[in-house]
Coordinates of C-alpha atoms in Angstrom, one line a residue:
X1 CA 86.5 96.6 54.9
X2 CA 84.4 94.1 56.8
X3 CA 87.1 93.8 59.4
X4 CA 87.2 97.6 59.8
X5 CA 83.4 97.7 60.3
X6 CA 83.6 94.9 62.8
X7 CA 86.3 96.7 64.8
X8 CA 84.1 99.9 64.7
X9 CA 81.1 98.0 66.1
X10 CA 83.2 96.5 68.9
X11 CA 84.7 99.9 69.7
X12 CA 81.2 101.4 69.9
X13 CA 79.9 98.6 72.1
X14 CA 82.9 98.9 74.4
X15 CA 82.3 102.7 74.6
X16 CA 78.7 102.1 75.6
X17 CA 79.8 99.5 78.3
X18 CA 82.4 101.8 79.7
X19 CA 80.0 104.7 79.9
X20 CA 77.5 102.5 81.7
X21 CA 80.1 101.3 84.2
X22 CA 81.1 104.9 84.8
X23 CA 77.5 106.0 85.4
X24 CA 76.9 103.1 87.8
X25 CA 80.2 102.9 89.7
X26 CA 82.9 105.4 88.6
X27 CA 80.9 108.6 88.8
X28 CA 77.4 107.4 89.9
X29 CA 74.5 109.3 88.4
X30 CA 70.9 108.7 87.4
X31 CA 69.2 105.3 87.5
X32 CA 72.5 103.5 86.8
X33 CA 74.0 105.2 89.8
X34 CA 71.2 104.0 92.0
X35 CA 71.6 100.5 90.7
X36 CA 75.4 100.8 91.3
X37 CA 74.8 102.0 94.8
X38 CA 72.5 99.0 95.5
X39 CA 75.2 96.6 94.3
X40 CA 77.8 98.4 96.4
X41 CA 75.6 97.9 99.5
X42 CA 75.4 94.2 98.7
X43 CA 79.1 93.7 97.9
X44 CA 81.1 96.0 100.1
X45 CA 80.0 95.0 103.5
X46 CA 83.0 92.9 104.3
X47 CA 85.4 95.6 103.4
X48 CA 83.5 98.4 105.2
X49 CA 83.5 96.3 108.4
X50 CA 87.2 95.6 108.1
X51 CA 88.0 99.3 107.5
X52 CA 86.0 100.5 110.5
X53 CA 87.6 97.8 112.7
X54 CA 91.1 98.5 111.4
X55 CA 90.7 102.2 112.1
X56 CA 90.3 101.5 115.8
X57 CA 87.7 104.1 116.4
X58 CA 86.8 105.3 119.9
X59 CA 83.9 107.1 121.4
X60 CA 83.8 110.8 120.6
X61 CA 86.2 110.7 117.6
X62 CA 85.8 112.5 114.3
X63 CA 85.8 110.3 111.2
X64 CA 86.0 111.2 107.6
X65 CA 84.9 108.6 105.0
X66 CA 86.0 109.4 101.4
X67 CA 83.5 108.0 98.9
X68 CA 81.0 106.4 101.3
X69 CA 78.8 105.3 98.5
X70 CA 75.4 104.1 99.9
X71 CA 76.5 104.7 103.5
X72 CA 77.2 101.3 105.0
X73 CA 80.5 102.4 106.5
X74 CA 79.0 105.6 107.8
X75 CA 76.6 103.7 110.0
X76 CA 79.3 101.3 111.2
X77 CA 81.6 104.2 112.1
X78 CA 78.8 106.0 113.9
X79 CA 78.2 103.0 116.0
X80 CA 81.8 103.2 117.2
X81 CA 82.2 106.9 117.9
X82 CA 78.8 107.2 119.6
X83 CA 76.5 110.1 120.0
X84 CA 79.3 112.5 120.9
X85 CA 81.4 111.6 117.9
X86 CA 81.0 112.8 114.3
X87 CA 81.2 110.9 110.9
X88 CA 81.4 112.9 107.7
X89 CA 81.1 111.3 104.3
X90 CA 82.3 113.2 101.3
X91 CA 81.3 112.1 97.8
X92 CA 81.0 114.0 94.5
X93 CA 78.0 112.0 93.5
X94 CA 74.6 113.5 94.5
X95 CA 73.0 110.0 94.0
X96 CA 75.4 108.4 96.5
X97 CA 74.9 111.2 99.0
X98 CA 71.1 110.8 98.7
X99 CA 71.4 107.1 99.2
X100 CA 73.7 107.4 102.2
X101 CA 71.5 110.1 103.7
X102 CA 68.5 107.8 103.5
X103 CA 70.4 104.8 105.0
X104 CA 71.6 107.0 107.9
X105 CA 68.5 109.2 108.3
X106 CA 68.2 108.9 112.1
X107 CA 72.0 109.5 112.5
X108 CA 71.9 112.5 110.2
X109 CA 69.0 113.9 112.3
X110 CA 71.0 113.4 115.4
X111 CA 74.0 115.2 113.9
X112 CA 76.3 112.2 114.2
X113 CA 76.5 111.6 110.5
X114 CA 76.9 114.3 107.8
X115 CA 77.1 114.1 104.1
X116 CA 78.8 116.7 101.9
X117 CA 80.2 117.1 98.4
X118 CA 83.9 116.4 98.2
X119 CA 86.8 114.2 97.1
X120 CA 90.0 113.0 98.5
X121 CA 91.8 115.9 96.9
X122 CA 89.2 118.5 98.1
X123 CA 87.8 117.5 101.5
X124 CA 86.8 121.0 102.6
X125 CA 88.0 120.2 106.1
X126 CA 90.3 122.2 108.4
X127 CA 93.8 121.1 109.1
X128 CA 94.2 118.4 111.8
X129 CA 90.4 118.2 112.2
X130 CA 89.8 114.5 112.0
X131 CA 91.0 111.4 114.0
X132 CA 90.6 108.8 111.2
X133 CA 90.0 108.6 107.5
X134 CA 88.5 105.6 105.8
X135 CA 88.1 104.9 102.1
X136 CA 86.6 101.8 100.6
X137 CA 86.8 101.1 96.8
X138 CA 87.4 104.7 96.0
X139 CA 91.2 105.3 95.6
X140 CA 91.1 104.3 91.9
X141 CA 89.3 107.6 91.3
X142 CA 91.9 109.8 93.1
X143 CA 94.7 111.9 91.9
X144 CA 96.7 109.9 94.5
X145 CA 99.6 112.4 95.3
X146 CA 97.1 115.2 95.8
X147 CA 94.7 112.9 97.7
X148 CA 97.3 111.5 100.1
X149 CA 98.6 115.1 100.7
X150 CA 95.1 116.4 101.5
X151 CA 94.3 113.5 103.9
X152 CA 97.6 114.0 105.7
X153 CA 96.7 117.6 106.1
X154 CA 93.2 117.0 107.6
X155 CA 94.3 114.2 110.0
X156 CA 95.5 115.2 113.4
X157 CA 98.9 113.9 114.6
X158 CA 98.4 110.3 115.5
X159 CA 95.4 110.0 113.2
X160 CA 94.8 106.9 111.2
X161 CA 94.3 106.3 107.4
X162 CA 92.6 103.1 106.3
X163 CA 92.2 102.3 102.6
X164 CA 90.8 99.1 101.0
X165 CA 90.1 98.4 97.3
X166 CA 89.4 95.5 95.0
X167 CA 92.6 94.5 93.1
X168 CA 90.7 94.0 89.9
X169 CA 89.8 97.7 89.8
X170 CA 93.1 99.0 91.2
X171 CA 96.2 97.1 89.9
X172 CA 98.8 99.1 91.8
X173 CA 101.4 97.0 93.8
X174 CA 101.1 97.4 97.6
X175 CA 104.7 98.5 97.9
X176 CA 104.2 101.3 95.3
X177 CA 101.1 102.5 97.1
X178 CA 102.9 102.5 100.5
X179 CA 105.7 104.6 99.0
X180 CA 103.1 107.1 97.8
X181 CA 101.7 107.4 101.3
X182 CA 105.1 107.8 102.8
X183 CA 105.9 110.5 100.3
X184 CA 102.9 112.5 101.5
X185 CA 104.2 112.3 105.1
X186 CA 102.5 109.2 106.5
X187 CA 104.3 106.8 108.9
X188 CA 103.8 103.3 110.1
X189 CA 102.6 102.4 106.6
X190 CA 101.5 98.9 105.9
X191 CA 100.0 97.8 102.5
X192 CA 99.2 94.3 101.5
X193 CA 96.9 92.0 99.6
X194 CA 94.3 90.0 101.4
X195 CA 91.8 87.5 100.0
X196 CA 88.1 88.4 100.4
X197 CA 85.4 85.9 101.4
X198 CA 84.9 85.0 97.7
X199 CA 88.6 84.5 97.1
X200 CA 89.1 87.8 95.3
X201 CA 92.1 89.9 96.3
X202 CA 91.8 93.3 98.0
X203 CA 94.5 95.8 98.7
X204 CA 94.6 97.1 102.2
X205 CA 96.6 100.1 103.4
X206 CA 97.0 101.4 107.0
X207 CA 99.1 104.5 107.9
X208 CA 99.3 107.1 110.6
X209 CA 99.9 110.8 110.6
X210 CA 103.1 111.6 112.7

């Protein structure tokens, strides 16, 4: 009986922890969502910079960031595409959209950066309407076959897809992820693990739309 009660307490505690993590990072909302966004801004800079650099952005291009969180990558991408380009961040979390809008306020006012509700599976964009798609620490939330198919749809021919994610939150082998991208129609697919500055592994994927 005591062992059963102990397991019940542990299960209840685990449920509370998982709900807190979901509110802070999985589906950010409320005060925990704001805290999660602050931690993302502190911890994701290296990956955001890599993703923007790997995308090879050029002046005037149209960029879609899936799950931009507090908006670090949006600013970096906007610096690359310049005043005549456009960077759209789609996120289902109103908390994240608000934080990203505040971080990119001047760029939003200029019309270079835009925030909208959306997900990888439902971008709300027209076919072949963007030059590059970037996603940092968001793919673990996707319905991946649907997400890859939608991103292939909105990318123009020759467009680039760049995905990076912490291995500890997305334990899918690079080869398996690469096959999923190819199945959705992507080409030149490269997926691999790479150590982060603190020694943690991140999974990186690059692909193009034929």
